[in-house]
Amino acid sequence: MRPLFIGLISGTSMDGVDAALVDCSGPEPRLAATHTGAYPEEIAVRLRAAARSKGECGLAEAAALDAEIAAVFAEAVLALLDGARCDPDRIEAIGSHGQTLLHAPDARLPHTVQIGSPARIAALTGMVTVGDFRSADMALGGQGAPLAPVFHQWMFGRSGETRAVVNIGGIANLSVLAGDGGVTGYDTGPGNTLLDSWARTCRGEAYDENGQWARSGQVNAGLLERLLADDYFSAPAPKSTGPEYFNLHWLERAGISDKAPEDVQATLLELTAASIAGAVQASCAGAALAVCGGGASNSFLMERLSANCPESSLVTTEAWGVHQDWVEAAGFALLARARLLREPGNEPAVTGASRALPLGGVFLPS
Ligand SMILES: Nc1ncnc2c1ncn2[C@@H]1O[C@H](COP(=O)(O)OP(=O)(O)O)[C@@H](O)[C@H]1O
Ligand SMILES: [Mg+2]
């Protein structure tokens, strides 16, 4: 088996396609090159509308987007290899998470939809492509999420030491990496998704850079308390969530019409920090803690997370060897490798599936 794999993901933030080239020839996986592919604005607008529609966007639109964004993913692969001056023949496989349009782990028959056809990616790149990573776990009673704790253990686990990783994407998730190789974890709740939605609604900005707008407001203690009282935060694991649940409708139900917009933003940032800190306190108080995902680049959020986790010294995963922006994409490269080796990619203690199994379907280019 060749040692080079490519991981692809666009998370719920829909801020672009992350592509990571991972070299597995050494004792630890090494990030060899990275590339971010942008969605054309017209596609980004349709994707956000489709995700907001909770499945009501229609089959024709979902199928069209499935095909259109597969082309964006494939272009990201080719640009990644071009930038790295790497011959495509050296790649063993691509692992493509795709773009989640719907995640319904609590449905009568739990289901989840990631678009960005892996068959098309395989055809357009000429490379073996592994996709549909979540369905098999769900078929065995799991949430199909989060998948990150397993690859966080592969990347960052240390024998004899408990470590924790928080990934702050659209949704935030916590991984607790035990020193004996065991792993637990769950989605803690909103990461950037409410902050982004509120900034977009009030200011037409994709996100609140470094939390500057949040910093200009005051946390509303009553609103924060009502938001934190949501049952999701105290529910036991396994649990996973998405913007289908944590969205502006959810926020509006807590009563915000009489609040200054910047105070709402300040309160939302504190909600992300406090809900993550609550999970850290409950699951791994005192463990060494590293943060990844776009939220790790938000300096005010990191400041507030640090203040809410006084027992932990906070670093970004860059300090542990993989830059915060590339952990997830690299993880799907490793999951593709595990699939080809027929090794498990899920952890029943995390997802609730009845057993561990290799994840993903394998698409051959010809
Ligand atoms: N400098 C920054 N300041 C504030 N927020 C940031 C910054 N950089 C990234 N982000 C946030 O990170 C998000 C993207 O994070 P990412 O980990 O890619 O999420 P996802 O996995 O959902 O795509 C952006 O939408 C934005 O909210
Ligand atoms: Mg992203």
CSV table of C-alpha atoms and ligand atoms in Angstrom, one decimal:
chain,number,residue,atom,x,y,z
A,1,MET,CA,0.0,0.0,0.0
A,2,ARG,CA,1.3,3.4,-1.0
A,3,PRO,CA,1.8,5.8,2.1
A,4,LEU,CA,0.1,8.9,0.7
A,5,PHE,CA,-3.6,9.7,1.3
A,6,ILE,CA,-5.7,12.7,0.7
A,7,GLY,CA,-8.5,13.8,3.1
A,8,LEU,CA,-11.3,16.2,2.1
A,9,ILE,CA,-14.0,17.9,4.1
A,10,SER,CA,-16.3,20.8,4.1
A,11,GLY,CA,-17.8,21.2,7.6
A,12,THR,CA,-21.2,22.7,8.6
A,13,SER,CA,-19.6,26.2,8.4
A,14,MET,CA,-19.5,25.7,4.6
A,15,ASP,CA,-16.5,28.0,4.6
A,16,GLY,CA,-14.7,26.0,1.9
A,17,VAL,CA,-13.3,22.6,1.0
A,18,ASP,CA,-10.2,21.6,3.1
A,19,ALA,CA,-7.8,19.2,1.4
A,20,ALA,CA,-4.9,17.6,3.2
A,21,LEU,CA,-2.1,15.4,1.9
A,22,VAL,CA,-1.1,13.0,4.6
A,23,ASP,CA,2.1,10.8,4.6
A,24,CYS,CA,1.7,7.6,6.6
A,25,SER,CA,5.2,6.2,6.0
A,26,GLY,CA,6.5,7.1,9.4
A,27,PRO,CA,5.5,6.1,12.9
A,28,GLU,CA,3.1,9.0,13.0
A,29,PRO,CA,1.0,10.5,10.2
A,30,ARG,CA,2.6,13.7,8.8
A,31,LEU,CA,0.7,16.5,7.1
A,32,ALA,CA,2.6,16.9,3.8
A,33,ALA,CA,0.6,19.6,2.1
A,34,THR,CA,-2.7,21.5,2.3
A,35,HIS,CA,-5.1,23.4,0.1
A,36,THR,CA,-8.4,25.2,0.6
A,37,GLY,CA,-10.9,25.1,-2.3
A,38,ALA,CA,-13.5,27.9,-2.3
A,39,TYR,CA,-17.1,27.2,-3.2
A,40,PRO,CA,-18.3,29.6,-5.9
A,41,GLU,CA,-20.6,32.1,-4.1
A,42,GLU,CA,-23.7,30.9,-6.1
A,43,ILE,CA,-23.1,27.3,-4.8
A,44,ALA,CA,-22.4,28.5,-1.3
A,45,VAL,CA,-25.7,30.4,-1.2
A,46,ARG,CA,-27.6,27.3,-2.5
A,47,LEU,CA,-25.8,25.0,0.0
A,48,ARG,CA,-26.7,27.2,3.0
A,49,ALA,CA,-30.3,27.3,1.8
A,50,ALA,CA,-30.4,23.6,1.3
A,51,ALA,CA,-29.0,22.9,4.8
A,52,ARG,CA,-31.4,25.4,6.4
A,53,SER,CA,-34.3,23.7,4.6
A,54,LYS,CA,-33.9,20.6,6.8
A,55,GLY,CA,-34.4,18.4,3.7
A,56,GLU,CA,-37.2,20.4,2.2
A,57,CYS,CA,-34.9,21.8,-0.6
A,58,GLY,CA,-36.1,19.0,-2.9
A,59,LEU,CA,-34.4,16.0,-4.4
A,60,ALA,CA,-33.6,17.7,-7.7
A,61,GLU,CA,-31.6,20.5,-5.9
A,62,ALA,CA,-29.9,18.1,-3.6
A,63,ALA,CA,-28.9,15.9,-6.5
A,64,ALA,CA,-27.6,18.9,-8.5
A,65,LEU,CA,-25.6,20.1,-5.6
A,66,ASP,CA,-24.2,16.5,-5.0
A,67,ALA,CA,-22.8,16.6,-8.5
A,68,GLU,CA,-21.7,20.2,-8.6
A,69,ILE,CA,-19.7,20.2,-5.3
A,70,ALA,CA,-18.1,16.8,-6.3
A,71,ALA,CA,-16.4,18.8,-9.0
A,72,VAL,CA,-15.3,21.4,-6.4
A,73,PHE,CA,-13.8,18.6,-4.2
A,74,ALA,CA,-12.1,17.0,-7.2
A,75,GLU,CA,-10.6,20.4,-8.2
A,76,ALA,CA,-9.3,20.8,-4.7
A,77,VAL,CA,-7.5,17.5,-5.0
A,78,LEU,CA,-5.9,18.4,-8.2
A,79,ALA,CA,-4.8,21.9,-6.9
A,80,LEU,CA,-3.4,20.3,-3.7
A,81,LEU,CA,-1.3,17.9,-5.8
A,82,ASP,CA,-0.2,20.6,-8.2
A,83,GLY,CA,0.9,22.9,-5.3
A,84,ALA,CA,2.8,20.0,-3.7
A,85,ARG,CA,4.3,18.9,-7.0
A,86,CYS,CA,3.1,15.4,-6.2
A,87,ASP,CA,2.4,12.9,-9.0
A,88,PRO,CA,-1.2,11.6,-8.7
A,89,ASP,CA,0.1,8.0,-9.1
A,90,ARG,CA,1.7,8.3,-5.7
A,91,ILE,CA,-1.8,8.6,-4.0
A,92,GLU,CA,-3.3,5.4,-2.6
A,93,ALA,CA,-6.7,6.9,-1.9
A,94,ILE,CA,-8.9,9.9,-1.1
A,95,GLY,CA,-11.1,10.0,1.9
A,96,SER,CA,-13.9,12.4,1.3
A,97,HIS,CA,-16.3,13.3,4.1
A,98,GLY,CA,-18.4,15.5,1.7
A,99,GLN,CA,-20.8,18.2,2.9
A,100,THR,CA,-23.5,17.4,5.4
A,101,LEU,CA,-26.9,18.6,4.3
A,102,LEU,CA,-28.9,16.8,7.0
A,103,HIS,CA,-28.1,14.9,10.2
A,104,ALA,CA,-31.0,13.2,11.9
A,105,PRO,CA,-29.5,10.8,14.5
A,106,ASP,CA,-32.8,10.9,16.5
A,107,ALA,CA,-35.1,10.0,13.7
A,108,ARG,CA,-37.2,6.8,13.9
A,109,LEU,CA,-34.6,5.3,11.6
A,110,PRO,CA,-31.6,7.5,12.2
A,111,HIS,CA,-30.0,8.9,9.0
A,112,THR,CA,-27.6,11.5,7.7
A,113,VAL,CA,-26.9,13.0,4.3
A,114,GLN,CA,-23.4,14.0,3.0
A,115,ILE,CA,-23.3,15.2,-0.6
A,116,GLY,CA,-20.3,15.5,-3.0
A,117,SER,CA,-20.6,12.2,-4.9
A,118,PRO,CA,-17.5,10.1,-4.2
A,119,ALA,CA,-18.1,8.2,-7.5
A,120,ARG,CA,-17.7,11.5,-9.3
A,121,ILE,CA,-14.6,12.4,-7.3
A,122,ALA,CA,-13.0,9.1,-8.3
A,123,ALA,CA,-13.9,9.6,-11.9
A,124,LEU,CA,-12.7,13.2,-12.1
A,125,THR,CA,-9.4,12.6,-10.2
A,126,GLY,CA,-8.6,9.0,-11.4
A,127,MET,CA,-8.1,8.1,-7.7
A,128,VAL,CA,-9.7,5.5,-5.4
A,129,THR,CA,-12.2,7.5,-3.3
A,130,VAL,CA,-13.7,6.5,0.0
A,131,GLY,CA,-16.9,8.3,0.9
A,132,ASP,CA,-20.1,7.9,3.0
A,133,PHE,CA,-18.3,7.4,6.3
A,134,ARG,CA,-21.3,7.7,8.6
A,135,SER,CA,-24.0,5.4,7.3
A,136,ALA,CA,-22.6,2.1,8.5
A,137,ASP,CA,-22.2,3.3,12.1
A,138,MET,CA,-25.8,4.5,12.0
A,139,ALA,CA,-27.0,1.2,10.6
A,140,LEU,CA,-25.6,-0.4,13.8
A,141,GLY,CA,-27.5,1.9,16.1
A,142,GLY,CA,-24.9,4.7,16.3
A,143,GLN,CA,-25.1,8.4,15.9
A,144,GLY,CA,-22.7,8.3,12.9
A,145,ALA,CA,-20.9,11.1,14.7
A,146,PRO,CA,-18.6,12.4,16.0
A,147,LEU,CA,-16.0,10.5,14.1
A,148,ALA,CA,-13.2,12.8,15.1
A,149,PRO,CA,-12.3,11.2,18.5
A,150,VAL,CA,-10.9,8.1,16.8
A,151,PHE,CA,-8.6,10.0,14.5
A,152,HIS,CA,-7.7,12.5,17.3
A,153,GLN,CA,-6.5,9.4,19.2
A,154,TRP,CA,-4.4,8.3,16.2
A,155,MET,CA,-2.9,11.8,15.8
A,156,PHE,CA,-2.5,13.0,19.4
A,157,GLY,CA,-2.9,10.1,21.8
A,158,ARG,CA,0.0,9.6,24.2
A,159,SER,CA,0.6,6.4,26.2
A,160,GLY,CA,0.2,6.9,29.9
A,161,GLU,CA,-1.3,10.4,29.6
A,162,THR,CA,-4.9,11.6,29.3
A,163,ARG,CA,-5.3,14.3,26.7
A,164,ALA,CA,-8.3,16.1,25.4
A,165,VAL,CA,-9.0,17.8,22.0
A,166,VAL,CA,-11.8,20.2,21.3
A,167,ASN,CA,-12.7,20.8,17.6
A,168,ILE,CA,-14.6,24.1,17.2
A,169,GLY,CA,-16.1,23.9,13.7
A,170,GLY,CA,-19.8,24.9,13.1
A,171,ILE,CA,-20.5,22.5,15.9
A,172,ALA,CA,-18.0,21.8,18.6
A,173,ASN,CA,-16.9,18.3,19.7
A,174,LEU,CA,-14.8,17.0,22.5
A,175,SER,CA,-12.5,14.0,22.4
A,176,VAL,CA,-11.0,12.4,25.5
A,177,LEU,CA,-7.9,10.4,24.7
A,178,ALA,CA,-7.0,8.0,27.4
A,179,GLY,CA,-3.4,7.0,28.0
A,180,ASP,CA,-4.3,3.3,27.3
A,181,GLY,CA,-5.5,4.0,23.8
A,182,GLY,CA,-9.2,4.2,24.7
A,183,VAL,CA,-11.3,7.1,23.5
A,184,THR,CA,-14.6,8.8,24.4
A,185,GLY,CA,-16.2,12.0,23.1
A,186,TYR,CA,-19.3,13.7,21.9
A,187,ASP,CA,-20.6,16.9,20.3
A,188,THR,CA,-20.7,19.6,23.0
A,189,GLY,CA,-23.2,21.9,21.1
A,190,PRO,CA,-22.7,25.0,19.0
A,191,GLY,CA,-19.2,26.0,18.0
A,192,ASN,CA,-19.2,28.8,15.4
A,193,THR,CA,-22.6,28.2,13.8
A,194,LEU,CA,-24.7,30.6,15.8
A,195,LEU,CA,-21.9,33.2,15.9
A,196,ASP,CA,-21.6,33.0,12.0
A,197,SER,CA,-25.4,33.1,11.5
A,198,TRP,CA,-25.9,36.1,13.7
A,199,ALA,CA,-23.0,38.0,12.2
A,200,ARG,CA,-24.3,37.2,8.7
A,201,THR,CA,-27.9,38.3,9.6
A,202,CYS,CA,-27.0,41.5,11.4
A,203,ARG,CA,-23.8,42.6,9.5
A,204,GLY,CA,-23.7,40.7,6.3
A,205,GLU,CA,-20.3,39.2,7.3
A,206,ALA,CA,-19.4,35.5,7.0
A,207,TYR,CA,-18.0,35.5,10.5
A,208,ASP,CA,-17.0,37.8,13.4
A,209,GLU,CA,-13.3,38.1,13.0
A,210,ASN,CA,-11.5,37.4,16.2
A,211,GLY,CA,-14.8,37.9,18.0
A,212,GLN,CA,-14.3,41.7,17.8
A,213,TRP,CA,-18.0,42.4,17.5
A,214,ALA,CA,-18.8,40.0,20.4
A,215,ARG,CA,-16.1,41.8,22.4
A,216,SER,CA,-17.9,45.1,21.9
A,217,GLY,CA,-21.1,43.7,23.6
A,218,GLN,CA,-22.1,42.6,27.0
A,219,VAL,CA,-23.0,39.1,27.9
A,220,ASN,CA,-26.7,39.0,28.9
A,221,ALA,CA,-26.7,36.7,31.9
A,222,GLY,CA,-30.4,35.9,31.7
A,223,LEU,CA,-30.2,34.9,28.0
A,224,LEU,CA,-27.1,32.9,28.6
A,225,GLU,CA,-28.8,31.0,31.4
A,226,ARG,CA,-31.9,30.2,29.3
A,227,LEU,CA,-29.7,29.0,26.4
A,228,LEU,CA,-27.5,26.8,28.6
A,229,ALA,CA,-30.7,25.3,30.2
A,230,ASP,CA,-31.4,23.5,26.9
A,231,ASP,CA,-31.6,19.7,27.6
A,232,TYR,CA,-28.9,19.0,25.0
A,233,PHE,CA,-26.1,20.3,27.2
A,234,SER,CA,-27.0,18.0,30.1
A,235,ALA,CA,-28.0,14.9,28.1
A,236,PRO,CA,-25.7,12.0,28.5
A,237,ALA,CA,-23.4,10.8,25.6
A,238,PRO,CA,-23.6,9.4,23.0
A,239,LYS,CA,-24.9,12.5,21.4
A,240,SER,CA,-24.4,14.5,18.2
A,241,THR,CA,-26.0,17.6,16.8
A,242,GLY,CA,-26.0,20.1,14.0
A,243,PRO,CA,-27.3,23.4,12.7
A,244,GLU,CA,-30.7,21.6,12.2
A,245,TYR,CA,-31.0,22.1,15.9
A,246,PHE,CA,-28.7,24.9,16.9
A,247,ASN,CA,-29.9,27.7,14.6
A,248,LEU,CA,-31.4,31.2,14.7
A,249,HIS,CA,-34.9,29.7,15.4
A,250,TRP,CA,-33.5,28.0,18.5
A,251,LEU,CA,-31.9,31.4,19.5
A,252,GLU,CA,-35.1,33.4,18.8
A,253,ARG,CA,-37.2,31.1,21.0
A,254,ALA,CA,-35.0,32.2,24.0
A,255,GLY,CA,-36.2,35.8,23.5
A,256,ILE,CA,-33.7,38.2,21.8
A,257,SER,CA,-36.0,40.9,20.2
A,258,ASP,CA,-35.3,43.4,23.0
A,259,LYS,CA,-31.5,42.8,23.1
A,260,ALA,CA,-28.8,44.8,21.3
A,261,PRO,CA,-27.3,42.7,18.5
A,262,GLU,CA,-23.7,43.0,19.9
A,263,ASP,CA,-24.9,41.8,23.3
A,264,VAL,CA,-26.5,38.7,21.6
A,265,GLN,CA,-23.2,38.1,19.8
A,266,ALA,CA,-21.3,38.4,23.1
A,267,THR,CA,-23.7,36.0,24.7
A,268,LEU,CA,-23.4,33.5,21.9
A,269,LEU,CA,-19.6,33.5,22.2
A,270,GLU,CA,-19.9,32.9,25.9
A,271,LEU,CA,-22.4,30.1,25.2
A,272,THR,CA,-19.8,28.3,23.0
A,273,ALA,CA,-17.1,28.8,25.6
A,274,ALA,CA,-19.2,27.8,28.6
A,275,SER,CA,-20.8,24.8,27.0
A,276,ILE,CA,-17.4,23.4,25.9
A,277,ALA,CA,-16.0,24.2,29.4
A,278,GLY,CA,-18.9,22.4,31.0
A,279,ALA,CA,-18.1,19.3,28.9
A,280,VAL,CA,-14.4,19.5,29.7
A,281,GLN,CA,-15.3,19.8,33.5
A,282,ALA,CA,-17.6,16.8,33.3
A,283,SER,CA,-15.4,14.5,31.1
A,284,CYS,CA,-11.7,15.4,31.5
A,285,ALA,CA,-11.1,18.1,34.1
A,286,GLY,CA,-7.4,18.8,34.4
A,287,ALA,CA,-6.4,17.0,31.3
A,288,ALA,CA,-4.0,18.6,28.8
A,289,LEU,CA,-6.3,20.3,26.3
A,290,ALA,CA,-5.7,21.3,22.7
A,291,VAL,CA,-8.1,23.1,20.4
A,292,CYS,CA,-8.6,22.8,16.6
A,293,GLY,CA,-11.1,23.9,14.0
A,294,GLY,CA,-11.8,27.5,12.8
A,295,GLY,CA,-12.8,28.5,16.4
A,296,ALA,CA,-9.2,28.1,17.5
A,297,SER,CA,-8.3,31.1,15.3
A,298,ASN,CA,-10.9,33.3,17.1
A,299,SER,CA,-8.7,35.0,19.7
A,300,PHE,CA,-11.6,36.3,21.8
A,301,LEU,CA,-13.2,32.8,21.9
A,302,MET,CA,-9.9,31.3,22.9
A,303,GLU,CA,-9.6,33.9,25.7
A,304,ARG,CA,-13.1,33.1,27.0
A,305,LEU,CA,-12.6,29.4,26.7
A,306,SER,CA,-9.4,29.7,28.7
A,307,ALA,CA,-11.2,31.7,31.4
A,308,ASN,CA,-13.9,29.1,31.6
A,309,CYS,CA,-11.4,26.2,31.9
A,310,PRO,CA,-9.1,27.5,34.7
A,311,GLU,CA,-7.8,24.0,35.4
A,312,SER,CA,-6.5,23.4,31.9
A,313,SER,CA,-3.7,25.0,30.0
A,314,LEU,CA,-5.0,25.6,26.6
A,315,VAL,CA,-3.0,25.2,23.4
A,316,THR,CA,-3.9,24.7,19.7
A,317,THR,CA,-3.2,21.3,18.1
A,318,GLU,CA,-0.3,23.0,16.3
A,319,ALA,CA,1.6,22.6,19.5
A,320,TRP,CA,0.9,18.8,19.3
A,321,GLY,CA,2.1,18.6,15.7
A,322,VAL,CA,-0.9,19.3,13.4
A,323,HIS,CA,-2.0,22.8,12.7
A,324,GLN,CA,-5.6,23.5,13.9
A,325,ASP,CA,-7.0,24.1,10.4
A,326,TRP,CA,-6.1,20.7,9.0
A,327,VAL,CA,-6.9,18.1,11.7
A,328,GLU,CA,-10.3,17.2,10.3
A,329,ALA,CA,-9.2,16.9,6.7
A,330,ALA,CA,-6.2,14.8,7.7
A,331,GLY,CA,-8.5,12.6,9.8
A,332,PHE,CA,-10.5,11.6,6.7
A,333,ALA,CA,-7.3,10.7,5.0
A,334,LEU,CA,-6.6,8.3,7.9
A,335,LEU,CA,-10.1,7.0,7.9
A,336,ALA,CA,-9.7,6.1,4.2
A,337,ARG,CA,-6.5,4.3,5.0
A,338,ALA,CA,-8.3,2.4,7.8
A,339,ARG,CA,-11.1,1.5,5.3
A,340,LEU,CA,-8.6,0.0,2.8
A,341,LEU,CA,-6.9,-1.9,5.7
A,342,ARG,CA,-10.3,-3.1,6.8
A,343,GLU,CA,-9.6,-1.6,10.2
A,344,PRO,CA,-12.4,0.0,12.4
A,345,GLY,CA,-13.1,3.7,12.0
A,346,ASN,CA,-15.7,4.2,14.6
A,347,GLU,CA,-15.7,3.8,18.4
A,348,PRO,CA,-18.9,2.3,19.9
A,349,ALA,CA,-18.3,4.2,23.2
A,350,VAL,CA,-18.5,7.5,21.2
A,351,THR,CA,-21.2,6.9,18.6
A,352,GLY,CA,-23.3,4.2,20.4
A,353,ALA,CA,-23.0,1.7,17.6
A,354,SER,CA,-23.2,-1.9,18.6
A,355,ARG,CA,-19.7,-2.6,17.4
A,356,ALA,CA,-16.7,-1.2,15.7
A,357,LEU,CA,-16.3,-1.6,11.9
A,358,PRO,CA,-14.5,-0.1,8.9
A,359,LEU,CA,-16.3,3.0,7.7
A,360,GLY,CA,-17.0,4.2,4.2
A,361,GLY,CA,-17.7,2.9,0.7
A,362,VAL,CA,-14.9,2.5,-1.8
A,363,PHE,CA,-15.2,3.9,-5.3
A,364,LEU,CA,-12.7,2.8,-7.9
A,365,PRO,CA,-11.9,5.2,-10.7
A,366,SER,CA,-12.3,2.8,-13.6
B,1,LIG,N1,-10.0,34.6,12.7
B,1,LIG,C1,-11.2,34.1,13.0
B,1,LIG,N2,-12.0,34.8,13.8
B,1,LIG,C2,-13.2,34.3,14.1
B,1,LIG,N3,-13.7,33.1,13.7
B,1,LIG,C3,-12.9,32.4,12.8
B,1,LIG,C4,-11.7,32.9,12.4
B,1,LIG,N4,-11.1,31.9,11.6
B,1,LIG,C5,-12.1,31.0,11.5
B,1,LIG,N5,-13.2,31.3,12.2
B,1,LIG,C6,-14.4,30.5,12.3
B,1,LIG,O1,-14.2,29.2,11.9
B,1,LIG,C7,-15.2,28.8,11.0
B,1,LIG,C8,-14.7,27.7,10.1
B,1,LIG,O2,-14.2,26.7,11.0
B,1,LIG,P1,-14.1,25.2,10.4
B,1,LIG,O3,-13.3,24.4,11.4
B,1,LIG,O4,-13.7,25.2,9.0
B,1,LIG,O5,-15.6,24.7,10.6
B,1,LIG,P2,-16.4,23.6,9.8
B,1,LIG,O6,-15.7,22.3,10.1
B,1,LIG,O7,-17.8,23.7,10.3
B,1,LIG,O8,-16.2,24.0,8.3
B,1,LIG,C9,-15.6,30.0,10.3
B,1,LIG,O9,-16.9,29.9,9.8
B,1,LIG,C10,-15.5,31.1,11.4
B,1,LIG,O10,-16.7,31.0,12.2
B,2,MG,MG,-14.5,24.4,7.3
